[in-house]
Coordinates of C-alpha atoms and ligand atoms in Angstrom, one line a residue:
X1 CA 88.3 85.7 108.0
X2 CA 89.0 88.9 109.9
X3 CA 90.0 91.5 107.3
X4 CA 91.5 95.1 108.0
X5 CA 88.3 96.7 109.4
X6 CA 87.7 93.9 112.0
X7 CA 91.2 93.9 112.9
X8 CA 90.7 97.8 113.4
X9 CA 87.8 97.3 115.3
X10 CA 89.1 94.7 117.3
X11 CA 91.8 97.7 118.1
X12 CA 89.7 100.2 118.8
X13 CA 87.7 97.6 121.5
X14 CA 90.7 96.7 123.1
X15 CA 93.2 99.4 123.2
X16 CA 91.7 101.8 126.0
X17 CA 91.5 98.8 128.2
X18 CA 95.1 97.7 127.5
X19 CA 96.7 101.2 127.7
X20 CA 98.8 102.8 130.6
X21 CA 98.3 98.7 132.3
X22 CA 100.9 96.8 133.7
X23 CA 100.8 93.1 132.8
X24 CA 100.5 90.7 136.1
X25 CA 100.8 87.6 133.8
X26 CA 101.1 85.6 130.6
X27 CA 98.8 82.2 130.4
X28 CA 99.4 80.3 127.7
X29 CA 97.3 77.3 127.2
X30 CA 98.3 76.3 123.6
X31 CA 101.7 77.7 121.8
X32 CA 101.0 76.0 118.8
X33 CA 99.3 78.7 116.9
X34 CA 100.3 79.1 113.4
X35 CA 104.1 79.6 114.7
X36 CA 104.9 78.5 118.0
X37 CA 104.8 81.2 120.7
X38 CA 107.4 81.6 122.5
X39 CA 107.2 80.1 126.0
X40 CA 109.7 82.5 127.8
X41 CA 107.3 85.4 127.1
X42 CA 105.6 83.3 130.3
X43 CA 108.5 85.2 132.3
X44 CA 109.1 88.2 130.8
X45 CA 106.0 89.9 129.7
X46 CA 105.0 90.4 133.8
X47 CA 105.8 93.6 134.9
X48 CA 106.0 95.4 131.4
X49 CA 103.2 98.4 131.1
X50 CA 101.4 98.5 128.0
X51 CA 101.9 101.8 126.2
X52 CA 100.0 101.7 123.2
X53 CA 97.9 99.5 121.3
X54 CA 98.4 100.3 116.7
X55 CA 98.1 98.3 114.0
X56 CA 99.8 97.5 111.3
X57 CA 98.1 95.6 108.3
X58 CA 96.4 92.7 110.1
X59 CA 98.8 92.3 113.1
X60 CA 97.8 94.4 116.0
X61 CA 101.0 95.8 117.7
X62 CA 100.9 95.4 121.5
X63 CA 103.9 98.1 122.3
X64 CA 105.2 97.1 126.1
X65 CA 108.1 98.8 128.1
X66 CA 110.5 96.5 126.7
X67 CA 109.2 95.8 123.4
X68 CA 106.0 95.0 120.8
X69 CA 103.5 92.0 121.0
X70 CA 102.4 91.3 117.4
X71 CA 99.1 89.7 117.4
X72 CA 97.4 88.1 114.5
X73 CA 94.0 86.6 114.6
X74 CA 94.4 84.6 111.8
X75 CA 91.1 82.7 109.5
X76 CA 89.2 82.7 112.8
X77 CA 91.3 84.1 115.4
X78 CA 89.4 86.8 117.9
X79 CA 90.9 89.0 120.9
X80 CA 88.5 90.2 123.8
X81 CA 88.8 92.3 126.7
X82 CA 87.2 90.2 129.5
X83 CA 87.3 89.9 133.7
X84 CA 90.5 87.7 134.3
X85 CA 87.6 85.3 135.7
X86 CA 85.6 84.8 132.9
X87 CA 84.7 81.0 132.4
X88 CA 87.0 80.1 129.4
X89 CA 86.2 78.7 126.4
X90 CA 87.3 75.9 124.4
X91 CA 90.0 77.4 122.1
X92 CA 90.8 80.0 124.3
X93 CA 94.6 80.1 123.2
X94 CA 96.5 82.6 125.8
X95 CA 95.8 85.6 128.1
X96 CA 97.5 88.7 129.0
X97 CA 96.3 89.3 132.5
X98 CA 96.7 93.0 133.9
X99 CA 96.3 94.8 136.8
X100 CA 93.2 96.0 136.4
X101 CA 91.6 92.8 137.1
X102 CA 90.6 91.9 133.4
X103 CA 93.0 90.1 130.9
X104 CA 93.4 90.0 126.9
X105 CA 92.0 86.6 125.7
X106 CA 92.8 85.3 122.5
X107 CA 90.2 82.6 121.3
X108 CA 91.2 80.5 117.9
X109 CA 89.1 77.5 117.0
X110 CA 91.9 76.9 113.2
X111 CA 95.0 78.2 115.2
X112 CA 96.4 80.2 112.2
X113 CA 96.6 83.3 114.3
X114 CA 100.0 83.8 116.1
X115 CA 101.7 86.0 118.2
X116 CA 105.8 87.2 118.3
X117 CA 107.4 89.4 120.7
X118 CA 109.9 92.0 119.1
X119 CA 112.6 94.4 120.8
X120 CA 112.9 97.9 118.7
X121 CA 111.3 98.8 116.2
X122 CA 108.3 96.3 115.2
X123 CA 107.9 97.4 111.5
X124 CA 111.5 96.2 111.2
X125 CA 110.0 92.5 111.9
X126 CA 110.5 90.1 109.1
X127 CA 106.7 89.9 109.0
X128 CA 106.4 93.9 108.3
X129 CA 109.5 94.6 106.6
X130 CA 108.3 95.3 103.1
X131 CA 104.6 95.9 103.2
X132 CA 103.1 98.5 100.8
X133 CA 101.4 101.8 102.5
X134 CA 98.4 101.7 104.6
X135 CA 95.2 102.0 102.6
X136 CA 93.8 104.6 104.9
X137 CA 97.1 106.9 105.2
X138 CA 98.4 109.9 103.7
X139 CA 101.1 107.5 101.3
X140 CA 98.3 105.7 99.4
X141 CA 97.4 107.9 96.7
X142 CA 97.0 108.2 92.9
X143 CA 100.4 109.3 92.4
X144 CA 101.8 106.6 94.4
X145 CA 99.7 104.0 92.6
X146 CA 100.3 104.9 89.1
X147 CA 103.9 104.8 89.9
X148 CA 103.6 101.1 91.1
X149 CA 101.0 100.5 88.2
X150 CA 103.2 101.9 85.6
X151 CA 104.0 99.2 82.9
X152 CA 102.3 96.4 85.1
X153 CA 100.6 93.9 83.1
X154 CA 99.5 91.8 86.0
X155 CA 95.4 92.2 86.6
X156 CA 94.5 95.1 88.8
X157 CA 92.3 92.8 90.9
X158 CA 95.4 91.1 91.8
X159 CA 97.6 94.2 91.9
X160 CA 95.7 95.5 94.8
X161 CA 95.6 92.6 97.1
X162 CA 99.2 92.3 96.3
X163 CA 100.5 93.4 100.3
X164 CA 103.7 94.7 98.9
X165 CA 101.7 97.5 96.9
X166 CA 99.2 98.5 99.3
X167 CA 98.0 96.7 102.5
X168 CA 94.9 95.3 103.9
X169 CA 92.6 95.2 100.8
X170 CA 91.2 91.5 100.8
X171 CA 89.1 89.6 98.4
X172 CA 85.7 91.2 99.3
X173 CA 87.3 95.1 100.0
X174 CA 89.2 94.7 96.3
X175 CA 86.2 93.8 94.4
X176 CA 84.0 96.4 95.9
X177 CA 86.6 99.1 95.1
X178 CA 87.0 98.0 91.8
X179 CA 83.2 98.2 91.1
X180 CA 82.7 102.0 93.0
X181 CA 85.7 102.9 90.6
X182 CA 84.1 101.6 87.6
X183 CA 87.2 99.4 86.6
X184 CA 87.2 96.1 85.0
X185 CA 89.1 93.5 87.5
X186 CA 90.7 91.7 84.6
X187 CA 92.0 95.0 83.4
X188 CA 96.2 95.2 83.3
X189 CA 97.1 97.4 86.5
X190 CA 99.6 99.5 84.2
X191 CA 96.6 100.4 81.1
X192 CA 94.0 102.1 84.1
X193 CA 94.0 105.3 83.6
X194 CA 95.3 107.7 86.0
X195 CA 92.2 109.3 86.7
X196 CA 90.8 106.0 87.4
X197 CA 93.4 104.9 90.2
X198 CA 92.4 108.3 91.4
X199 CA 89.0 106.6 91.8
X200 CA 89.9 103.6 92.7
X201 CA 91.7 105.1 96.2
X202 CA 88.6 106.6 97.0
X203 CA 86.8 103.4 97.0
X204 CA 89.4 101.2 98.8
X205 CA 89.4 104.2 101.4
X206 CA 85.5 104.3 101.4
X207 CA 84.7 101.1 101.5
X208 CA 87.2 100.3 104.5
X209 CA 86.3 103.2 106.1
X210 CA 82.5 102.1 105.9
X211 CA 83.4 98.2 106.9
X212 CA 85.2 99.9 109.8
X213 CA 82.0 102.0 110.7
X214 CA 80.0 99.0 110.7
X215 CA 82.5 97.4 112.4
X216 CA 82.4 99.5 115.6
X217 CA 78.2 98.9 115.5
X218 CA 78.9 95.1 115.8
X219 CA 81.7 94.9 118.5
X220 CA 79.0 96.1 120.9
X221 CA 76.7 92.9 119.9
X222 CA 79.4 90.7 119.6
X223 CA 81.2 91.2 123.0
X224 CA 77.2 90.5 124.2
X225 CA 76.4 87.8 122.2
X226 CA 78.3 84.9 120.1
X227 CA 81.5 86.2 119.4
X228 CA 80.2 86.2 115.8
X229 CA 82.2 89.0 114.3
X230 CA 80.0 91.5 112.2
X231 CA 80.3 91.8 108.3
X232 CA 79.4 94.7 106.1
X233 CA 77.1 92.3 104.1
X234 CA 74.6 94.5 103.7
X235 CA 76.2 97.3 101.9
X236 CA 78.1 95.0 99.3
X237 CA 77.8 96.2 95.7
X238 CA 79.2 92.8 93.8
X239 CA 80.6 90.5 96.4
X240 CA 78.5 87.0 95.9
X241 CA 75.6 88.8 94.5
X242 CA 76.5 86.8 91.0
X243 CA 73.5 86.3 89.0
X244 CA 71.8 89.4 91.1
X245 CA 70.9 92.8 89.1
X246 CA 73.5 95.2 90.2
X247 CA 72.3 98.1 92.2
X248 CA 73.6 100.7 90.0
X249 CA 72.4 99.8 86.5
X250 CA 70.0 96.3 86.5
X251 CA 72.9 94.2 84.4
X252 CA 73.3 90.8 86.4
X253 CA 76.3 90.3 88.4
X254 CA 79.2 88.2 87.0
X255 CA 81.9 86.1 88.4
X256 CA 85.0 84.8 87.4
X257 CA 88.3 83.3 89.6
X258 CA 91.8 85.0 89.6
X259 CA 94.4 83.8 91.3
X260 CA 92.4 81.3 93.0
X261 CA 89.9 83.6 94.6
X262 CA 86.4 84.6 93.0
X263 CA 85.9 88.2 92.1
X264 CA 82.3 89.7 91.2
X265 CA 82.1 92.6 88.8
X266 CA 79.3 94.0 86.7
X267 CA 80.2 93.5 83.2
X268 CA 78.5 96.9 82.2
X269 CA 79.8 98.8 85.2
X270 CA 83.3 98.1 85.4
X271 CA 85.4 98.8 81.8
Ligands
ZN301 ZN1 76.2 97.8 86.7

């Protein structure tokens, strides 16, 4: 599933292309995505000049003259930059053709990605009203943290994938950050010290920042090759390694499920 640093990447890849264009058309092939897209954006997204390309959390904000595209790729959702003759693919859901001669294809084999349209301000959408700080920003910090944290007994594992407290940190990113700041996942979020959550937002910003990095090395392979998106396997402390020596101290690798989703910790490691 694309997580923060692929939807970064993804971006990053797209936004220069995209920026300062004027869109010739709208194709859509399939509106049922995970919500329906809307079928008039046909007719009114021609005309309209892109003007910037952000991101917020995992939707990437498309800002036009009139008003903001927010994109999601979904589980297995992917946007590319390609020339607005490129053979299409099965899935290939809808593209935003510009003047430039190339188009924004979205390709979706599950169809839980979606896209809404959005006049004034897009953080104002229902979908972004009430999301917690981005990771990598100047408001997630430990001050902000402990504030949140304080009196909490829910598990810190699940406390920091919790999108109202702090976006973007997914099952793999939470895990890692939990074993770089030496905190037990099961711990309660409000009983970790401060100096602690102090560590702990260095390694959600570290290890995004590094999943990011080795993001931007595999969009150059993947627009080659087969759209595979690149991981940041190699550089994963705990995630599925259970039963494997960790790297830091030898003890082997443990696993347990919160929430419904597996964590990976090393019981020595992580207190
Ligand atoms: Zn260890």
């Amino acid at each position: 599933m694309p997580e923060l640093p692929e939807v970064e990447t993804t971006r990053r890849g797209i936004r220069s292309a995209l920026q300062g264009r004027t869109v010739t058309s709208f194709v859509l092939r399939e509106p049922r995505l995970r919500w329906p897209v809307d079928p008039a954006l046909i007719r009114s997204l021609p005309g309209q000049r892109v003007i910037d390309v952000s991101r917020r959390a995992k939707y990437l904000l498309i800002e036009l003259d009139g008003g903001t595209l927010l994109a999601h790729l979904g589980m297995s959702g992917s946007l590319r930059v390609l020339p607005a003759a490129a053979p299409l693919l099965v899935h290939d859901h809808y593209d935003l053709l510009l003047e430039s001669g190339r188009c924004l294809r979205f390709n979706d084999p599950r169809r839980f990605g979606s896209l809404h349209w959005m006049q004034g301000d897009p953080v104002k959408h229902p979908l972004l009203a009430g999301l917690g700080p981005e990771p990598l920003e100047s408001g997630f910090d430990a001050d902000y943290l402990a504030g949140r944290a304080r009196g909490r007994r829910v598990a810190i594992k699940q406390f920091l994938m919790d999108q109202r407290i702090v976006v973007g940190v997914g099952n793999i990113y939470a895990s890692e950050a939990l074993f770089r700041a030496g905190i037990h996942p099961r711990r309660a979020a409000g009983r970790v010290s401060y100096d602690r959550l102090s560590r702990l937002v260095a390694g959600v910003q570290s290890v995004l920042g590094e999943a990011i990095h080795q993001g931007g090395t595999t969009l150059r392979d993947y627009v080659r090759a087969d759209g595979t998106p690149g991981y940041f396997r190699q550089e994963l402390f705990v995630y599925e390694r259970t039963g494997q020596p960790c790297r830091t101290c030898g003890s082997p690798i443990r696993q347990v499920v919160q929430g419904q989703r597996s964590t990976y910790f090393c019981p020595a490691c992580q207190r």
